[in-house]
PDB file of C-alpha atoms in Angstrom:
ATOM      1  CA  ASP A   1      -8.349  13.859  13.484  1.00  0.00           C
ATOM      2  CA  THR A   2      -6.552  12.098  10.196  1.00  0.00           C
ATOM      3  CA  ALA A   3      -3.208  10.349  10.952  1.00  0.00           C
ATOM      4  CA  VAL A   4      -2.027  10.814   7.152  1.00  0.00           C
ATOM      5  CA  SER A   5      -3.330  13.500   5.047  1.00  0.00           C
ATOM      6  CA  GLN A   6      -2.268  14.405   1.551  1.00  0.00           C
ATOM      7  CA  THR A   7      -3.704  17.691  -0.325  1.00  0.00           C
ATOM      8  CA  PRO A   8      -4.515  17.324  -3.136  1.00  0.00           C
ATOM      9  CA  LYS A   9      -6.710  14.794  -3.651  1.00  0.00           C
ATOM     10  CA  TYR A  10      -7.471  15.277  -7.543  1.00  0.00           C
ATOM     11  CA  LEU A  11      -4.799  16.793  -9.824  1.00  0.00           C
ATOM     12  CA  VAL A  12      -5.688  17.589 -13.389  1.00  0.00           C
ATOM     13  CA  THR A  13      -2.737  19.300 -15.523  1.00  0.00           C
ATOM     14  CA  GLN A  14      -1.615  19.655 -18.649  1.00  0.00           C
ATOM     15  CA  MET A  15       1.838  17.892 -20.114  1.00  0.00           C
ATOM     16  CA  GLY A  16       5.207  19.629 -19.550  1.00  0.00           C
ATOM     17  CA  ASN A  17       3.517  21.133 -15.752  1.00  0.00           C
ATOM     18  CA  ASP A  18       5.108  21.169 -12.060  1.00  0.00           C
ATOM     19  CA  LYS A  19       2.967  20.053  -9.979  1.00  0.00           C
ATOM     20  CA  SER A  20       3.711  19.685  -6.026  1.00  0.00           C
ATOM     21  CA  ILE A  21       1.814  16.362  -3.538  1.00  0.00           C
ATOM     22  CA  LYS A  22       2.446  17.115   0.306  1.00  0.00           C
ATOM     23  CA  CYS A  23       1.679  14.920   2.963  1.00  0.00           C
ATOM     24  CA  GLU A  24       1.660  15.424   6.390  1.00  0.00           C
ATOM     25  CA  GLN A  25       1.243  12.450   9.386  1.00  0.00           C
ATOM     26  CA  ASN A  26       0.068  12.795  12.974  1.00  0.00           C
ATOM     27  CA  LEU A  27       1.295   9.548  14.321  1.00  0.00           C
ATOM     28  CA  GLY A  28       4.862  10.391  15.670  1.00  0.00           C
ATOM     29  CA  HIS A  29       6.643   8.056  12.654  1.00  0.00           C
ATOM     30  CA  ASP A  30       9.945   8.588  11.443  1.00  0.00           C
ATOM     31  CA  THR A  31       9.462   7.043   8.280  1.00  0.00           C
ATOM     32  CA  MET A  32       7.293   7.804   5.396  1.00  0.00           C
ATOM     33  CA  TYR A  33       6.749   6.635   1.862  1.00  0.00           C
ATOM     34  CA  TRP A  34       5.382   7.608  -0.901  1.00  0.00           C
ATOM     35  CA  TYR A  35       3.944   4.757  -3.770  1.00  0.00           C
ATOM     36  CA  LYS A  36       2.509   4.844  -6.536  1.00  0.00           C
ATOM     37  CA  GLN A  37      -0.589   2.876  -7.948  1.00  0.00           C
ATOM     38  CA  ASP A  38      -0.574   2.482 -11.394  1.00  0.00           C
ATOM     39  CA  SER A  39      -4.155   2.062 -14.312  1.00  0.00           C
ATOM     40  CA  LYS A  40      -4.497  -1.525 -12.514  1.00  0.00           C
ATOM     41  CA  LYS A  41      -4.000  -1.282  -9.539  1.00  0.00           C
ATOM     42  CA  PHE A  42      -0.626  -2.123  -9.027  1.00  0.00           C
ATOM     43  CA  LEU A  43       0.987  -0.728  -5.760  1.00  0.00           C
ATOM     44  CA  LYS A  44       4.964   0.275  -6.073  1.00  0.00           C
ATOM     45  CA  ILE A  45       6.973   1.631  -3.738  1.00  0.00           C
ATOM     46  CA  MET A  46       9.066   5.350  -5.172  1.00  0.00           C
ATOM     47  CA  PHE A  47      10.625   6.731  -1.908  1.00  0.00           C
ATOM     48  CA  SER A  48      11.456   5.775   1.902  1.00  0.00           C
ATOM     49  CA  TYR A  49      12.420   8.537   3.812  1.00  0.00           C
ATOM     50  CA  ASN A  50      13.661   7.964   7.692  1.00  0.00           C
ATOM     51  CA  ASN A  51      13.973  11.030   9.764  1.00  0.00           C
ATOM     52  CA  LYS A  52      14.016  13.008   7.389  1.00  0.00           C
ATOM     53  CA  GLU A  53      17.444  11.052   5.220  1.00  0.00           C
ATOM     54  CA  LEU A  54      16.392   9.340   1.994  1.00  0.00           C
ATOM     55  CA  ILE A  55      16.893   5.988   2.687  1.00  0.00           C
ATOM     56  CA  ILE A  56      15.225   3.978  -0.799  1.00  0.00           C
ATOM     57  CA  ASN A  57      15.126   6.101  -4.178  1.00  0.00           C
ATOM     58  CA  GLU A  58      13.505   3.351  -6.450  1.00  0.00           C
ATOM     59  CA  THR A  59      14.266   3.390 -10.064  1.00  0.00           C
ATOM     60  CA  VAL A  60      11.799   6.720 -10.334  1.00  0.00           C
ATOM     61  CA  PRO A  61      12.472   9.266 -12.917  1.00  0.00           C
ATOM     62  CA  ASN A  62      14.346  12.072 -11.929  1.00  0.00           C
ATOM     63  CA  ARG A  63      11.926  14.310 -12.818  1.00  0.00           C
ATOM     64  CA  PHE A  64      10.707  13.352  -9.363  1.00  0.00           C
ATOM     65  CA  SER A  65      12.004  14.794  -6.433  1.00  0.00           C
ATOM     66  CA  PRO A  66      10.543  14.385  -2.581  1.00  0.00           C
ATOM     67  CA  LYS A  67      11.886  16.146   0.400  1.00  0.00           C
ATOM     68  CA  SER A  68      10.999  15.801   3.426  1.00  0.00           C
ATOM     69  CA  PRO A  69      11.192  19.216   5.729  1.00  0.00           C
ATOM     70  CA  ASP A  70      10.649  17.636   9.229  1.00  0.00           C
ATOM     71  CA  LYS A  71       9.740  13.773   9.963  1.00  0.00           C
ATOM     72  CA  ALA A  72       5.810  14.684   9.588  1.00  0.00           C
ATOM     73  CA  HIS A  73       6.173  15.833   6.390  1.00  0.00           C
ATOM     74  CA  LEU A  74       6.885  14.509   2.898  1.00  0.00           C
ATOM     75  CA  ASN A  75       6.253  16.217  -0.146  1.00  0.00           C
ATOM     76  CA  LEU A  76       7.170  15.559  -4.492  1.00  0.00           C
ATOM     77  CA  HIS A  77       7.445  17.494  -6.429  1.00  0.00           C
ATOM     78  CA  ILE A  78       7.264  16.250 -10.323  1.00  0.00           C
ATOM     79  CA  ASN A  79       8.990  18.532 -13.375  1.00  0.00           C
ATOM     80  CA  SER A  80       7.726  18.615 -16.909  1.00  0.00           C
ATOM     81  CA  LEU A  81       5.042  15.984 -16.234  1.00  0.00           C
ATOM     82  CA  GLU A  82       4.065  13.122 -18.760  1.00  0.00           C
ATOM     83  CA  LEU A  83       1.380  11.654 -19.442  1.00  0.00           C
ATOM     84  CA  GLY A  84       2.460   8.306 -18.067  1.00  0.00           C
ATOM     85  CA  ASP A  85       2.456   9.744 -14.828  1.00  0.00           C
ATOM     86  CA  SER A  86      -1.186   9.829 -14.887  1.00  0.00           C
ATOM     87  CA  ALA A  87      -1.447   7.872 -11.560  1.00  0.00           C
ATOM     88  CA  VAL A  88      -2.910   7.417  -7.832  1.00  0.00           C
ATOM     89  CA  TYR A  89      -0.275   8.547  -5.639  1.00  0.00           C
ATOM     90  CA  PHE A  90       0.332   7.398  -1.971  1.00  0.00           C
ATOM     91  CA  CYS A  91       1.762   8.896   1.104  1.00  0.00           C
ATOM     92  CA  ALA A  92       2.394   6.358   3.905  1.00  0.00           C
ATOM     93  CA  SER A  93       4.437   6.322   7.296  1.00  0.00           C
ATOM     94  CA  SER A  94       5.337   3.520   9.912  1.00  0.00           C
ATOM     95  CA  GLY A  95       6.967   3.400  12.705  1.00  0.00           C
ATOM     96  CA  GLY A  96      10.439   2.390  12.569  1.00  0.00           C
ATOM     97  CA  GLN A  97      11.422  -0.225   9.829  1.00  0.00           C
ATOM     98  CA  GLY A  98       7.579  -1.515   9.440  1.00  0.00           C
ATOM     99  CA  VAL A  99       7.040  -4.593  10.437  1.00  0.00           C
ATOM    100  CA  TYR A 100       3.919  -3.798  12.567  1.00  0.00           C
ATOM    101  CA  GLY A 101       2.319  -2.340   9.924  1.00  0.00           C
ATOM    102  CA  TYR A 102       1.852   1.284   7.927  1.00  0.00           C
ATOM    103  CA  THR A 103      -0.779   3.784   7.599  1.00  0.00           C
ATOM    104  CA  PHE A 104      -1.597   5.208   4.400  1.00  0.00           C
ATOM    105  CA  GLY A 105      -3.162   8.472   3.321  1.00  0.00           C
ATOM    106  CA  SER A 106      -6.225   8.272   0.858  1.00  0.00           C
ATOM    107  CA  GLY A 107      -4.389   8.853  -1.977  1.00  0.00           C
ATOM    108  CA  THR A 108      -3.578  11.559  -4.675  1.00  0.00           C
ATOM    109  CA  ARG A 109      -5.705  10.427  -8.528  1.00  0.00           C
ATOM    110  CA  LEU A 110      -2.940  12.642 -10.729  1.00  0.00           C
ATOM    111  CA  THR A 111      -4.300  13.191 -14.084  1.00  0.00           C
ATOM    112  CA  VAL A 112      -1.846  14.237 -17.167  1.00  0.00           C
ATOM    113  CA  VAL A 113      -3.798  15.777 -19.656  1.00  0.00           C
TER     114      VAL A 113
ATOM    115  CA  GLY B   1      14.498 -10.064  -3.603  1.00  0.00           C
ATOM    116  CA  ASP B   2      11.368 -10.122  -1.444  1.00  0.00           C
ATOM    117  CA  SER B   3       7.900 -10.830  -3.547  1.00  0.00           C
ATOM    118  CA  VAL B   4       4.199 -11.931  -2.842  1.00  0.00           C
ATOM    119  CA  THR B   5       2.316 -13.784  -5.285  1.00  0.00           C
ATOM    120  CA  GLN B   6      -1.554 -13.723  -4.874  1.00  0.00           C
ATOM    121  CA  MET B   7      -4.282 -15.023  -7.104  1.00  0.00           C
ATOM    122  CA  GLU B   8      -5.396 -13.460  -9.600  1.00  0.00           C
ATOM    123  CA  GLY B   9      -9.025 -11.809  -9.901  1.00  0.00           C
ATOM    124  CA  PRO B  10     -11.859 -10.710 -10.168  1.00  0.00           C
ATOM    125  CA  VAL B  11     -13.588 -12.708  -8.090  1.00  0.00           C
ATOM    126  CA  THR B  12     -17.247 -12.878  -7.783  1.00  0.00           C
ATOM    127  CA  LEU B  13     -19.371 -13.873  -5.140  1.00  0.00           C
ATOM    128  CA  SER B  14     -23.177 -14.607  -3.750  1.00  0.00           C
ATOM    129  CA  GLU B  15     -23.273 -13.146  -0.244  1.00  0.00           C
ATOM    130  CA  GLU B  16     -22.711 -15.188   2.434  1.00  0.00           C
ATOM    131  CA  ALA B  17     -20.174 -17.165   0.393  1.00  0.00           C
ATOM    132  CA  PHE B  18     -17.726 -18.577   2.028  1.00  0.00           C
ATOM    133  CA  LEU B  19     -13.790 -16.598   0.310  1.00  0.00           C
ATOM    134  CA  THR B  20     -10.478 -17.433  -0.139  1.00  0.00           C
ATOM    135  CA  ILE B  21      -7.619 -15.759  -1.887  1.00  0.00           C
ATOM    136  CA  ASN B  22      -4.233 -16.582  -1.641  1.00  0.00           C
ATOM    137  CA  CYS B  23      -1.180 -15.583  -1.162  1.00  0.00           C
ATOM    138  CA  THR B  24       2.753 -16.943  -1.010  1.00  0.00           C
ATOM    139  CA  TYR B  25       5.965 -15.157  -0.223  1.00  0.00           C
ATOM    140  CA  THR B  26       9.501 -15.029  -1.212  1.00  0.00           C
ATOM    141  CA  ALA B  27      12.101 -12.893   1.215  1.00  0.00           C
ATOM    142  CA  THR B  28      15.408 -13.823   2.572  1.00  0.00           C
ATOM    143  CA  GLY B  29      14.425 -13.151   6.066  1.00  0.00           C
ATOM    144  CA  TYR B  30      11.809 -12.776   8.803  1.00  0.00           C
ATOM    145  CA  PRO B  31       8.786 -10.890   7.270  1.00  0.00           C
ATOM    146  CA  SER B  32       6.120  -9.547   9.068  1.00  0.00           C
ATOM    147  CA  LEU B  33       2.756 -10.009   6.322  1.00  0.00           C
ATOM    148  CA  PHE B  34      -0.484  -7.942   6.451  1.00  0.00           C
ATOM    149  CA  TRP B  35      -3.276  -7.997   4.627  1.00  0.00           C
ATOM    150  CA  TYR B  36      -4.546  -4.226   3.026  1.00  0.00           C
ATOM    151  CA  VAL B  37      -7.763  -3.619   1.579  1.00  0.00           C
ATOM    152  CA  GLN B  38      -8.982  -1.117  -0.734  1.00  0.00           C
ATOM    153  CA  TYR B  39     -12.533  -0.021  -0.859  1.00  0.00           C
ATOM    154  CA  PRO B  40     -13.836   1.468  -4.240  1.00  0.00           C
ATOM    155  CA  GLY B  41     -12.569   5.675  -4.528  1.00  0.00           C
ATOM    156  CA  GLU B  42     -10.443   5.202  -0.930  1.00  0.00           C
ATOM    157  CA  GLY B  43      -7.329   4.829   0.443  1.00  0.00           C
ATOM    158  CA  LEU B  44      -6.181   1.749   1.838  1.00  0.00           C
ATOM    159  CA  GLN B  45      -6.585   0.077   5.182  1.00  0.00           C
ATOM    160  CA  LEU B  46      -5.052  -2.516   7.252  1.00  0.00           C
ATOM    161  CA  LEU B  47      -6.962  -5.154   7.492  1.00  0.00           C
ATOM    162  CA  LEU B  48      -4.898  -7.410   9.338  1.00  0.00           C
ATOM    163  CA  LYS B  49      -1.242  -8.633   9.938  1.00  0.00           C
ATOM    164  CA  ALA B  50       0.673 -11.255  11.812  1.00  0.00           C
ATOM    165  CA  THR B  51       4.491 -10.545  12.919  1.00  0.00           C
ATOM    166  CA  LYS B  52       5.709 -13.750  13.002  1.00  0.00           C
ATOM    167  CA  ALA B  53       5.607 -17.779  12.251  1.00  0.00           C
ATOM    168  CA  ASP B  54       1.941 -19.530  13.186  1.00  0.00           C
ATOM    169  CA  ASP B  55       0.633 -16.038  14.126  1.00  0.00           C
ATOM    170  CA  LYS B  56      -2.982 -15.498  12.813  1.00  0.00           C
ATOM    171  CA  GLY B  57      -3.956 -12.564  11.930  1.00  0.00           C
ATOM    172  CA  SER B  58      -8.185 -11.502  12.400  1.00  0.00           C
ATOM    173  CA  ASN B  59     -10.169  -8.243  11.992  1.00  0.00           C
ATOM    174  CA  LYS B  60     -13.268  -8.155  10.455  1.00  0.00           C
ATOM    175  CA  GLY B  61     -14.327 -11.748  10.430  1.00  0.00           C
ATOM    176  CA  PHE B  62     -11.263 -12.192   8.203  1.00  0.00           C
ATOM    177  CA  GLU B  63      -8.502 -14.409   9.069  1.00  0.00           C
ATOM    178  CA  ALA B  64      -5.362 -15.504   8.073  1.00  0.00           C
ATOM    179  CA  THR B  65      -2.291 -17.328   9.328  1.00  0.00           C
ATOM    180  CA  TYR B  66       1.297 -16.705   8.805  1.00  0.00           C
ATOM    181  CA  ARG B  67       2.828 -20.108   7.457  1.00  0.00           C
ATOM    182  CA  LYS B  68       6.219 -20.579   7.234  1.00  0.00           C
ATOM    183  CA  GLU B  69       6.625 -23.758   6.039  1.00  0.00           C
ATOM    184  CA  THR B  70       4.574 -23.292   3.148  1.00  0.00           C
ATOM    185  CA  THR B  71       5.875 -19.419   2.967  1.00  0.00           C
ATOM    186  CA  SER B  72       2.104 -19.000   2.716  1.00  0.00           C
ATOM    187  CA  PHE B  73      -0.613 -15.748   4.307  1.00  0.00           C
ATOM    188  CA  HIS B  74      -4.035 -17.041   2.765  1.00  0.00           C
ATOM    189  CA  LEU B  75      -7.240 -14.796   3.540  1.00  0.00           C
ATOM    190  CA  GLU B  76     -10.172 -16.004   4.385  1.00  0.00           C
ATOM    191  CA  LYS B  77     -13.469 -15.194   5.426  1.00  0.00           C
ATOM    192  CA  GLY B  78     -16.543 -17.902   6.495  1.00  0.00           C
ATOM    193  CA  SER B  79     -20.037 -15.085   5.132  1.00  0.00           C
ATOM    194  CA  VAL B  80     -19.058 -12.407   2.863  1.00  0.00           C
ATOM    195  CA  GLN B  81     -20.981  -9.464   2.391  1.00  0.00           C
ATOM    196  CA  VAL B  82     -21.463  -7.066   0.209  1.00  0.00           C
ATOM    197  CA  SER B  83     -20.128  -4.075   1.913  1.00  0.00           C
ATOM    198  CA  ASP B  84     -17.130  -6.238   1.386  1.00  0.00           C
ATOM    199  CA  SER B  85     -16.685  -5.720  -2.134  1.00  0.00           C
ATOM    200  CA  ALA B  86     -13.221  -3.999  -2.300  1.00  0.00           C
ATOM    201  CA  VAL B  87      -9.912  -4.890  -3.668  1.00  0.00           C
ATOM    202  CA  TYR B  88      -7.278  -6.981  -1.341  1.00  0.00           C
ATOM    203  CA  PHE B  89      -3.584  -7.105  -1.168  1.00  0.00           C
ATOM    204  CA  CYS B  90      -1.358  -9.051   0.572  1.00  0.00           C
ATOM    205  CA  ALA B  91       1.765  -7.383   1.381  1.00  0.00           C
ATOM    206  CA  LEU B  92       4.847  -7.950   3.305  1.00  0.00           C
ATOM    207  CA  SER B  93       7.443  -6.538   5.239  1.00  0.00           C
ATOM    208  CA  ASP B  94      11.040  -7.714   5.947  1.00  0.00           C
ATOM    209  CA  SER B  95      12.622  -4.336   8.387  1.00  0.00           C
ATOM    210  CA  ASP B  96      14.109  -3.249   5.373  1.00  0.00           C
ATOM    211  CA  TYR B  97      12.424  -0.680   5.439  1.00  0.00           C
ATOM    212  CA  LYS B  98      10.122  -1.155   2.062  1.00  0.00           C
ATOM    213  CA  LEU B  99       6.383  -2.800   2.152  1.00  0.00           C
ATOM    214  CA  SER B 100       6.049  -4.870  -1.094  1.00  0.00           C
ATOM    215  CA  PHE B 101       2.983  -5.561  -2.328  1.00  0.00           C
ATOM    216  CA  GLY B 102       0.662  -8.836  -4.033  1.00  0.00           C
ATOM    217  CA  ALA B 103      -0.956  -7.809  -7.543  1.00  0.00           C
ATOM    218  CA  GLY B 104      -4.405  -6.836  -5.775  1.00  0.00           C
ATOM    219  CA  THR B 105      -7.758  -9.341  -6.075  1.00  0.00           C
ATOM    220  CA  THR B 106     -10.797  -7.681  -6.529  1.00  0.00           C
ATOM    221  CA  VAL B 107     -13.823  -8.966  -4.952  1.00  0.00           C
ATOM    222  CA  THR B 108     -17.421  -8.145  -5.677  1.00  0.00           C
ATOM    223  CA  VAL B 109     -19.927  -9.716  -3.700  1.00  0.00           C
ATOM    224  CA  ARG B 110     -23.511  -9.773  -5.359  1.00  0.00           C
ATOM    225  CA  ALA B 111     -26.685 -10.107  -3.353  1.00  0.00           C
TER     226      ALA B 111
END
């Protein structure tokens, strides 16, 4: 059973389109996250939700809108996609404040053409 | 704010060589420290962790010790294999719902 699953694995789309990435965790964790990994492999947090409440919103363009319908799901919607949005997006979850570790999904490789 | 600095790569080794990847951190509190590994084309896997000073994390022959006095968490493995080729990330969590990563070190092991 996959602990943190995200779909789709690959996403190729044109500039200006709107797309969504979905994430689900079956670990019973309270907190979920979106991370962005750029072409140099650098990982940066985008959002964090705890029990459906947004608690971290880094300096991300407002074209990116996360939504958490329940604590097991965290989706990421991106409007008006730009070339610079091309990256790998990772969903993750943790118990509490994450001091014992985070579990990551396998990633969604987004390519904007 | 919290930050992690790890040695730049890439690192290329021969099989059975000794691997060390240096990692130092800056934190305001008492963070937990982690090493994550990313194999080619895959997601991030937790390799090992330490939650307090002097703790030693270990897994798959890798070890790292939480050194508060030097604010370090260096990763070591005594004898690497080709299958250890991956990107290794040092990270910290300071009870603030955020995992901060170092820049990653690419390790290539040649047969």
